[in-house]
């Protein structure tokens, strides 16, 4: 029996921690295709209610003691973040209905470019030349990606996903700026945010003219739709959240972020290999530029953000 030295064991433990995080990136990449498969314009709000209402009780039970320890200021801060989170999911889900899963996954990756740009603007610090080059490359990539079938105006779905990327950027900035949530337990913070988002979805579902009710949508689901909903609820939400909590305690946040940054790659793989989407030569070139630009941009800001 071979006994590994401590020096050899450390990289092995790191990779064992990396694999679940990489699995999260894969399921998140597949979430766009799954959402597209079970959602129509008429059922967006209903599907969102069902997706998060299924996992919210699990999160409440798992973190009940720490949830009760939140003070009013922390609850208000987390609730405000939850309203933004609800907007993100609405934009993403309506967007993916009107565009391809490949486009959705790659356009949303612009959050990695928008966030440092917004943070630099808030701090009144000019971004590095390398980062600006990466941002320009990513923008050109998105333009090409959305023109895979020929040069036309971007679709409604593309614009909604772009809005979701901007909303994600706002969410990240608010998490860093709202002092009340800085010391809050991460499980409790996420639970309150999801609860606020579900409340928004439930109110929209009860309003006239917003599509099918959750009960009507659920009644129309077949085995494939229930499987898709379970994938979104259990794997893309519950599994993903707990893996992130587990991983950041066993590896570095930078390493986790790097692995999760492969999400757009898996979105493209799922859309093309499983969904049968065909971006065309121009679209493939754009997808490559987006992936290179976001990777370059992440690398360009790492020295400035790593303690």
PDB file of C-alpha atoms in Angstrom, residues 43-281:
ATOM      1  CA  UNK A  43     -45.210  30.211 -17.119  1.00  0.00           C
ATOM      2  CA  UNK A  44     -42.040  32.114 -16.142  1.00  0.00           C
ATOM      3  CA  UNK A  45     -43.342  33.420 -12.801  1.00  0.00           C
ATOM      4  CA  UNK A  46     -45.052  30.125 -11.961  1.00  0.00           C
ATOM      5  CA  UNK A  47     -41.866  28.125 -12.577  1.00  0.00           C
ATOM      6  CA  UNK A  48     -39.841  30.518 -10.415  1.00  0.00           C
ATOM      7  CA  UNK A  49     -42.317  30.120  -7.547  1.00  0.00           C
ATOM      8  CA  UNK A  50     -42.138  26.340  -7.815  1.00  0.00           C
ATOM      9  CA  UNK A  51     -38.342  26.241  -8.186  1.00  0.00           C
ATOM     10  CA  UNK A  52     -37.547  28.186  -5.038  1.00  0.00           C
ATOM     11  CA  UNK A  53     -40.539  27.220  -2.906  1.00  0.00           C
ATOM     12  CA  UNK A  54     -39.324  23.614  -3.108  1.00  0.00           C
ATOM     13  CA  UNK A  55     -35.925  24.360  -1.564  1.00  0.00           C
ATOM     14  CA  UNK A  56     -36.705  27.268   0.761  1.00  0.00           C
ATOM     15  CA  UNK A  57     -38.154  25.058   3.579  1.00  0.00           C
ATOM     16  CA  UNK A  58     -34.977  22.937   3.523  1.00  0.00           C
ATOM     17  CA  UNK A  59     -32.811  26.037   3.944  1.00  0.00           C
ATOM     18  CA  UNK A  60     -35.032  27.361   6.752  1.00  0.00           C
ATOM     19  CA  UNK A  61     -34.876  24.083   8.686  1.00  0.00           C
ATOM     20  CA  UNK A  62     -31.123  23.658   8.123  1.00  0.00           C
ATOM     21  CA  UNK A  63     -30.294  27.117   9.449  1.00  0.00           C
ATOM     22  CA  UNK A  64     -33.178  27.901  11.792  1.00  0.00           C
ATOM     23  CA  UNK A  65     -31.056  28.679  14.862  1.00  0.00           C
ATOM     24  CA  UNK A  66     -28.767  31.065  12.962  1.00  0.00           C
ATOM     25  CA  UNK A  67     -31.730  32.531  11.085  1.00  0.00           C
ATOM     26  CA  UNK A  68     -33.370  33.533  14.379  1.00  0.00           C
ATOM     27  CA  UNK A  69     -30.126  35.235  15.433  1.00  0.00           C
ATOM     28  CA  UNK A  70     -30.320  37.833  12.621  1.00  0.00           C
ATOM     29  CA  UNK A  71     -31.035  41.340  13.887  1.00  0.00           C
ATOM     30  CA  UNK A  72     -33.566  43.678  12.218  1.00  0.00           C
ATOM     31  CA  UNK A  73     -30.897  45.576  10.260  1.00  0.00           C
ATOM     32  CA  UNK A  74     -29.519  42.314   8.850  1.00  0.00           C
ATOM     33  CA  UNK A  75     -33.009  41.174   7.910  1.00  0.00           C
ATOM     34  CA  UNK A  76     -33.693  44.456   6.104  1.00  0.00           C
ATOM     35  CA  UNK A  77     -30.371  44.296   4.270  1.00  0.00           C
ATOM     36  CA  UNK A  78     -30.874  40.690   3.228  1.00  0.00           C
ATOM     37  CA  UNK A  79     -34.455  41.473   2.194  1.00  0.00           C
ATOM     38  CA  UNK A  80     -33.284  44.331  -0.039  1.00  0.00           C
ATOM     39  CA  UNK A  81     -30.721  42.015  -1.646  1.00  0.00           C
ATOM     40  CA  UNK A  82     -33.505  39.483  -2.152  1.00  0.00           C
ATOM     41  CA  UNK A  83     -35.533  41.986  -4.151  1.00  0.00           C
ATOM     42  CA  UNK A  84     -32.575  42.485  -6.497  1.00  0.00           C
ATOM     43  CA  UNK A  85     -32.089  38.717  -6.654  1.00  0.00           C
ATOM     44  CA  UNK A  86     -35.723  38.308  -7.659  1.00  0.00           C
ATOM     45  CA  UNK A  87     -35.188  40.795 -10.484  1.00  0.00           C
ATOM     46  CA  UNK A  88     -32.131  38.840 -11.646  1.00  0.00           C
ATOM     47  CA  UNK A  89     -34.049  35.579 -11.878  1.00  0.00           C
ATOM     48  CA  UNK A  90     -36.969  37.239 -13.664  1.00  0.00           C
ATOM     49  CA  UNK A  91     -34.658  38.778 -16.276  1.00  0.00           C
ATOM     50  CA  UNK A  92     -32.701  35.549 -16.705  1.00  0.00           C
ATOM     51  CA  UNK A  93     -35.750  33.323 -17.038  1.00  0.00           C
ATOM     52  CA  UNK A  94     -37.706  35.604 -19.369  1.00  0.00           C
ATOM     53  CA  UNK A  95     -34.470  36.088 -21.316  1.00  0.00           C
ATOM     54  CA  UNK A  96     -33.718  32.409 -21.807  1.00  0.00           C
ATOM     55  CA  UNK A  97     -37.246  31.875 -23.138  1.00  0.00           C
ATOM     56  CA  UNK A  98     -36.456  34.329 -25.947  1.00  0.00           C
ATOM     57  CA  UNK A  99     -32.868  33.369 -26.775  1.00  0.00           C
ATOM     58  CA  UNK A 100     -30.690  30.265 -26.916  1.00  0.00           C
ATOM     59  CA  UNK A 101     -29.212  28.602 -23.845  1.00  0.00           C
ATOM     60  CA  UNK A 102     -25.762  29.127 -25.391  1.00  0.00           C
ATOM     61  CA  UNK A 103     -26.287  32.885 -25.731  1.00  0.00           C
ATOM     62  CA  UNK A 104     -27.755  33.149 -22.231  1.00  0.00           C
ATOM     63  CA  UNK A 105     -24.848  31.412 -20.528  1.00  0.00           C
ATOM     64  CA  UNK A 106     -22.211  33.391 -22.380  1.00  0.00           C
ATOM     65  CA  UNK A 107     -23.860  36.822 -22.131  1.00  0.00           C
ATOM     66  CA  UNK A 108     -24.451  36.423 -18.389  1.00  0.00           C
ATOM     67  CA  UNK A 109     -20.706  35.832 -17.987  1.00  0.00           C
ATOM     68  CA  UNK A 110     -20.217  39.538 -18.724  1.00  0.00           C
ATOM     69  CA  UNK A 111     -20.953  40.020 -15.014  1.00  0.00           C
ATOM     70  CA  UNK A 112     -17.279  39.166 -14.480  1.00  0.00           C
ATOM     71  CA  UNK A 113     -16.416  42.178 -16.643  1.00  0.00           C
ATOM     72  CA  UNK A 114     -19.157  44.569 -15.477  1.00  0.00           C
ATOM     73  CA  UNK A 115     -18.475  44.095 -11.746  1.00  0.00           C
ATOM     74  CA  UNK A 116     -14.833  45.276 -11.706  1.00  0.00           C
ATOM     75  CA  UNK A 117     -15.758  48.148 -14.046  1.00  0.00           C
ATOM     76  CA  UNK A 118     -18.577  49.252 -11.729  1.00  0.00           C
ATOM     77  CA  UNK A 119     -16.370  48.875  -8.670  1.00  0.00           C
ATOM     78  CA  UNK A 120     -13.659  50.972 -10.324  1.00  0.00           C
ATOM     79  CA  UNK A 121     -16.243  53.661 -11.078  1.00  0.00           C
ATOM     80  CA  UNK A 122     -17.478  53.676  -7.481  1.00  0.00           C
ATOM     81  CA  UNK A 123     -13.930  53.923  -6.167  1.00  0.00           C
ATOM     82  CA  UNK A 124     -12.977  56.418  -8.896  1.00  0.00           C
ATOM     83  CA  UNK A 125     -10.029  54.263  -9.871  1.00  0.00           C
ATOM     84  CA  UNK A 126      -9.189  53.610 -13.510  1.00  0.00           C
ATOM     85  CA  UNK A 127      -9.111  49.904 -14.420  1.00  0.00           C
ATOM     86  CA  UNK A 128      -5.882  48.472 -15.801  1.00  0.00           C
ATOM     87  CA  UNK A 129      -5.172  48.528 -19.525  1.00  0.00           C
ATOM     88  CA  UNK A 130      -5.238  44.737 -19.574  1.00  0.00           C
ATOM     89  CA  UNK A 131      -8.691  44.654 -18.031  1.00  0.00           C
ATOM     90  CA  UNK A 132     -10.043  47.225 -20.473  1.00  0.00           C
ATOM     91  CA  UNK A 133      -8.695  45.094 -23.321  1.00  0.00           C
ATOM     92  CA  UNK A 134     -10.421  42.045 -21.869  1.00  0.00           C
ATOM     93  CA  UNK A 135     -13.689  43.978 -21.530  1.00  0.00           C
ATOM     94  CA  UNK A 136     -13.504  45.136 -25.158  1.00  0.00           C
ATOM     95  CA  UNK A 137     -12.791  41.592 -26.325  1.00  0.00           C
ATOM     96  CA  UNK A 138     -15.784  40.254 -24.391  1.00  0.00           C
ATOM     97  CA  UNK A 139     -18.133  42.905 -25.789  1.00  0.00           C
ATOM     98  CA  UNK A 140     -17.019  42.160 -29.355  1.00  0.00           C
ATOM     99  CA  UNK A 141     -17.558  38.466 -28.606  1.00  0.00           C
ATOM    100  CA  UNK A 142     -21.123  39.051 -27.435  1.00  0.00           C
ATOM    101  CA  UNK A 143     -21.876  41.100 -30.549  1.00  0.00           C
ATOM    102  CA  UNK A 144     -20.625  38.265 -32.766  1.00  0.00           C
ATOM    103  CA  UNK A 145     -22.361  35.625 -30.653  1.00  0.00           C
ATOM    104  CA  UNK A 146     -25.754  37.266 -31.062  1.00  0.00           C
ATOM    105  CA  UNK A 147     -25.243  37.555 -34.834  1.00  0.00           C
ATOM    106  CA  UNK A 148     -24.557  33.878 -35.508  1.00  0.00           C
ATOM    107  CA  UNK A 149     -27.287  33.658 -38.147  1.00  0.00           C
ATOM    108  CA  UNK A 150     -26.286  36.951 -39.801  1.00  0.00           C
ATOM    109  CA  UNK A 151     -26.002  40.545 -38.683  1.00  0.00           C
ATOM    110  CA  UNK A 152     -29.344  41.542 -37.172  1.00  0.00           C
ATOM    111  CA  UNK A 153     -30.519  43.408 -34.102  1.00  0.00           C
ATOM    112  CA  UNK A 154     -29.965  41.466 -30.832  1.00  0.00           C
ATOM    113  CA  UNK A 155     -33.051  39.547 -29.779  1.00  0.00           C
ATOM    114  CA  UNK A 156     -35.271  40.519 -26.856  1.00  0.00           C
ATOM    115  CA  UNK A 157     -33.866  37.551 -24.964  1.00  0.00           C
ATOM    116  CA  UNK A 158     -30.272  38.690 -25.501  1.00  0.00           C
ATOM    117  CA  UNK A 159     -31.128  42.142 -24.129  1.00  0.00           C
ATOM    118  CA  UNK A 160     -32.924  40.667 -21.101  1.00  0.00           C
ATOM    119  CA  UNK A 161     -29.927  38.461 -20.281  1.00  0.00           C
ATOM    120  CA  UNK A 162     -27.692  41.516 -20.641  1.00  0.00           C
ATOM    121  CA  UNK A 163     -29.963  43.257 -18.140  1.00  0.00           C
ATOM    122  CA  UNK A 164     -29.605  40.259 -15.819  1.00  0.00           C
ATOM    123  CA  UNK A 165     -25.802  40.571 -16.026  1.00  0.00           C
ATOM    124  CA  UNK A 166     -26.081  44.232 -15.016  1.00  0.00           C
ATOM    125  CA  UNK A 167     -28.457  43.287 -12.185  1.00  0.00           C
ATOM    126  CA  UNK A 168     -25.992  40.655 -10.983  1.00  0.00           C
ATOM    127  CA  UNK A 169     -23.337  43.355 -10.894  1.00  0.00           C
ATOM    128  CA  UNK A 170     -25.616  45.555  -8.773  1.00  0.00           C
ATOM    129  CA  UNK A 171     -26.264  42.625  -6.431  1.00  0.00           C
ATOM    130  CA  UNK A 172     -22.526  42.033  -5.900  1.00  0.00           C
ATOM    131  CA  UNK A 173     -21.880  45.723  -5.249  1.00  0.00           C
ATOM    132  CA  UNK A 174     -24.751  45.953  -2.768  1.00  0.00           C
ATOM    133  CA  UNK A 175     -23.514  42.891  -0.877  1.00  0.00           C
ATOM    134  CA  UNK A 176     -20.177  44.656  -0.458  1.00  0.00           C
ATOM    135  CA  UNK A 177     -21.734  48.009   0.469  1.00  0.00           C
ATOM    136  CA  UNK A 178     -24.604  47.113   2.852  1.00  0.00           C
ATOM    137  CA  UNK A 179     -22.821  47.115   6.200  1.00  0.00           C
ATOM    138  CA  UNK A 180     -25.556  45.258   8.048  1.00  0.00           C
ATOM    139  CA  UNK A 181     -25.001  42.039   6.092  1.00  0.00           C
ATOM    140  CA  UNK A 182     -21.195  41.990   6.283  1.00  0.00           C
ATOM    141  CA  UNK A 183     -21.088  39.838   9.409  1.00  0.00           C
ATOM    142  CA  UNK A 184     -24.289  37.875   8.754  1.00  0.00           C
ATOM    143  CA  UNK A 185     -24.197  34.098   8.528  1.00  0.00           C
ATOM    144  CA  UNK A 186     -24.062  33.114   4.841  1.00  0.00           C
ATOM    145  CA  UNK A 187     -26.753  30.432   5.104  1.00  0.00           C
ATOM    146  CA  UNK A 188     -29.149  32.798   6.874  1.00  0.00           C
ATOM    147  CA  UNK A 189     -28.383  35.603   4.420  1.00  0.00           C
ATOM    148  CA  UNK A 190     -29.114  33.377   1.427  1.00  0.00           C
ATOM    149  CA  UNK A 191     -32.304  32.019   3.021  1.00  0.00           C
ATOM    150  CA  UNK A 192     -33.708  35.522   3.616  1.00  0.00           C
ATOM    151  CA  UNK A 193     -32.747  36.598   0.096  1.00  0.00           C
ATOM    152  CA  UNK A 194     -34.484  33.605  -1.464  1.00  0.00           C
ATOM    153  CA  UNK A 195     -37.490  34.164   0.788  1.00  0.00           C
ATOM    154  CA  UNK A 196     -37.786  37.775  -0.396  1.00  0.00           C
ATOM    155  CA  UNK A 197     -37.424  36.667  -4.018  1.00  0.00           C
ATOM    156  CA  UNK A 198     -40.117  33.995  -3.608  1.00  0.00           C
ATOM    157  CA  UNK A 199     -42.414  36.614  -2.058  1.00  0.00           C
ATOM    158  CA  UNK A 200     -41.928  38.802  -5.156  1.00  0.00           C
ATOM    159  CA  UNK A 201     -42.678  35.850  -7.446  1.00  0.00           C
ATOM    160  CA  UNK A 202     -45.759  34.865  -5.419  1.00  0.00           C
ATOM    161  CA  UNK A 203     -47.154  38.409  -5.537  1.00  0.00           C
ATOM    162  CA  UNK A 204     -46.580  38.556  -9.287  1.00  0.00           C
ATOM    163  CA  UNK A 205     -48.231  35.141  -9.719  1.00  0.00           C
ATOM    164  CA  UNK A 206     -51.299  36.404  -7.851  1.00  0.00           C
ATOM    165  CA  UNK A 207     -51.560  39.519 -10.017  1.00  0.00           C
ATOM    166  CA  UNK A 208     -53.747  39.337 -13.132  1.00  0.00           C
ATOM    167  CA  UNK A 209     -52.066  39.134 -16.511  1.00  0.00           C
ATOM    168  CA  UNK A 210     -48.779  37.600 -15.319  1.00  0.00           C
ATOM    169  CA  UNK A 211     -49.371  34.142 -16.743  1.00  0.00           C
ATOM    170  CA  UNK A 212     -50.304  30.770 -15.317  1.00  0.00           C
ATOM    171  CA  UNK A 213     -50.544  30.173 -11.584  1.00  0.00           C
ATOM    172  CA  UNK A 214     -47.990  27.809 -10.025  1.00  0.00           C
ATOM    173  CA  UNK A 215     -50.747  25.250  -9.467  1.00  0.00           C
ATOM    174  CA  UNK A 216     -51.885  25.385 -13.100  1.00  0.00           C
ATOM    175  CA  UNK A 217     -48.310  25.111 -14.361  1.00  0.00           C
ATOM    176  CA  UNK A 218     -47.612  22.173 -12.052  1.00  0.00           C
ATOM    177  CA  UNK A 219     -50.779  20.408 -13.207  1.00  0.00           C
ATOM    178  CA  UNK A 220     -49.580  20.623 -16.816  1.00  0.00           C
ATOM    179  CA  UNK A 221     -46.117  19.247 -16.048  1.00  0.00           C
ATOM    180  CA  UNK A 222     -45.205  15.812 -17.342  1.00  0.00           C
ATOM    181  CA  UNK A 223     -42.274  13.646 -16.165  1.00  0.00           C
ATOM    182  CA  UNK A 224     -39.762  15.621 -18.272  1.00  0.00           C
ATOM    183  CA  UNK A 225     -40.899  18.957 -16.827  1.00  0.00           C
ATOM    184  CA  UNK A 226     -40.788  17.651 -13.254  1.00  0.00           C
ATOM    185  CA  UNK A 227     -37.300  16.288 -13.882  1.00  0.00           C
ATOM    186  CA  UNK A 228     -36.218  19.692 -15.189  1.00  0.00           C
ATOM    187  CA  UNK A 229     -37.736  21.459 -12.189  1.00  0.00           C
ATOM    188  CA  UNK A 230     -36.039  19.024  -9.793  1.00  0.00           C
ATOM    189  CA  UNK A 231     -32.725  19.675 -11.548  1.00  0.00           C
ATOM    190  CA  UNK A 232     -33.147  23.439 -11.137  1.00  0.00           C
ATOM    191  CA  UNK A 233     -34.312  23.194  -7.519  1.00  0.00           C
ATOM    192  CA  UNK A 234     -32.170  20.428  -6.070  1.00  0.00           C
ATOM    193  CA  UNK A 235     -28.946  20.664  -8.066  1.00  0.00           C
ATOM    194  CA  UNK A 236     -28.773  24.270  -9.344  1.00  0.00           C
ATOM    195  CA  UNK A 237     -30.002  25.789  -6.068  1.00  0.00           C
ATOM    196  CA  UNK A 238     -29.714  23.530  -3.010  1.00  0.00           C
ATOM    197  CA  UNK A 239     -26.676  21.447  -4.033  1.00  0.00           C
ATOM    198  CA  UNK A 240     -24.879  24.475  -5.499  1.00  0.00           C
ATOM    199  CA  UNK A 241     -25.319  26.584  -2.384  1.00  0.00           C
ATOM    200  CA  UNK A 242     -24.133  23.949   0.076  1.00  0.00           C
ATOM    201  CA  UNK A 243     -21.152  23.014  -2.099  1.00  0.00           C
ATOM    202  CA  UNK A 244     -20.043  26.647  -2.163  1.00  0.00           C
ATOM    203  CA  UNK A 245     -20.302  26.867   1.634  1.00  0.00           C
ATOM    204  CA  UNK A 246     -18.362  23.614   1.985  1.00  0.00           C
ATOM    205  CA  UNK A 247     -15.691  24.529  -0.571  1.00  0.00           C
ATOM    206  CA  UNK A 248     -14.748  27.990   0.705  1.00  0.00           C
ATOM    207  CA  UNK A 249     -13.882  26.383   4.052  1.00  0.00           C
ATOM    208  CA  UNK A 250     -11.548  23.873   2.383  1.00  0.00           C
ATOM    209  CA  UNK A 251      -9.973  25.917  -0.398  1.00  0.00           C
ATOM    210  CA  UNK A 252      -9.588  29.587  -1.309  1.00  0.00           C
ATOM    211  CA  UNK A 253     -12.417  31.871  -2.479  1.00  0.00           C
ATOM    212  CA  UNK A 254     -10.279  32.723  -5.526  1.00  0.00           C
ATOM    213  CA  UNK A 255     -10.030  29.062  -6.473  1.00  0.00           C
ATOM    214  CA  UNK A 256     -13.792  28.606  -6.057  1.00  0.00           C
ATOM    215  CA  UNK A 257     -14.440  31.709  -8.185  1.00  0.00           C
ATOM    216  CA  UNK A 258     -12.099  30.460 -10.895  1.00  0.00           C
ATOM    217  CA  UNK A 259     -13.874  27.110 -11.130  1.00  0.00           C
ATOM    218  CA  UNK A 260     -17.345  28.669 -11.082  1.00  0.00           C
ATOM    219  CA  UNK A 261     -16.150  30.977 -13.851  1.00  0.00           C
ATOM    220  CA  UNK A 262     -16.258  28.002 -16.240  1.00  0.00           C
ATOM    221  CA  UNK A 263     -20.102  28.149 -16.118  1.00  0.00           C
ATOM    222  CA  UNK A 264     -20.462  29.830 -19.550  1.00  0.00           C
ATOM    223  CA  UNK A 265     -18.347  27.103 -21.143  1.00  0.00           C
ATOM    224  CA  UNK A 266     -20.712  24.419 -19.836  1.00  0.00           C
ATOM    225  CA  UNK A 267     -23.740  26.472 -20.898  1.00  0.00           C
ATOM    226  CA  UNK A 268     -22.375  26.502 -24.446  1.00  0.00           C
ATOM    227  CA  UNK A 269     -21.594  22.773 -24.322  1.00  0.00           C
ATOM    228  CA  UNK A 270     -25.120  21.953 -23.076  1.00  0.00           C
ATOM    229  CA  UNK A 271     -26.807  24.210 -25.614  1.00  0.00           C
ATOM    230  CA  UNK A 272     -24.853  22.863 -28.575  1.00  0.00           C
ATOM    231  CA  UNK A 273     -24.417  19.186 -27.632  1.00  0.00           C
ATOM    232  CA  UNK A 274     -27.764  18.532 -25.910  1.00  0.00           C
ATOM    233  CA  UNK A 275     -30.023  21.340 -27.076  1.00  0.00           C
ATOM    234  CA  UNK A 276     -28.983  21.081 -30.720  1.00  0.00           C
ATOM    235  CA  UNK A 277     -28.304  24.813 -30.962  1.00  0.00           C
ATOM    236  CA  UNK A 278     -26.129  25.958 -33.858  1.00  0.00           C
ATOM    237  CA  UNK A 279     -24.493  29.387 -33.365  1.00  0.00           C
ATOM    238  CA  UNK A 280     -22.852  29.310 -36.812  1.00  0.00           C
ATOM    239  CA  UNK A 281     -19.216  30.244 -37.586  1.00  0.00           C
TER     240      UNK A 281
END
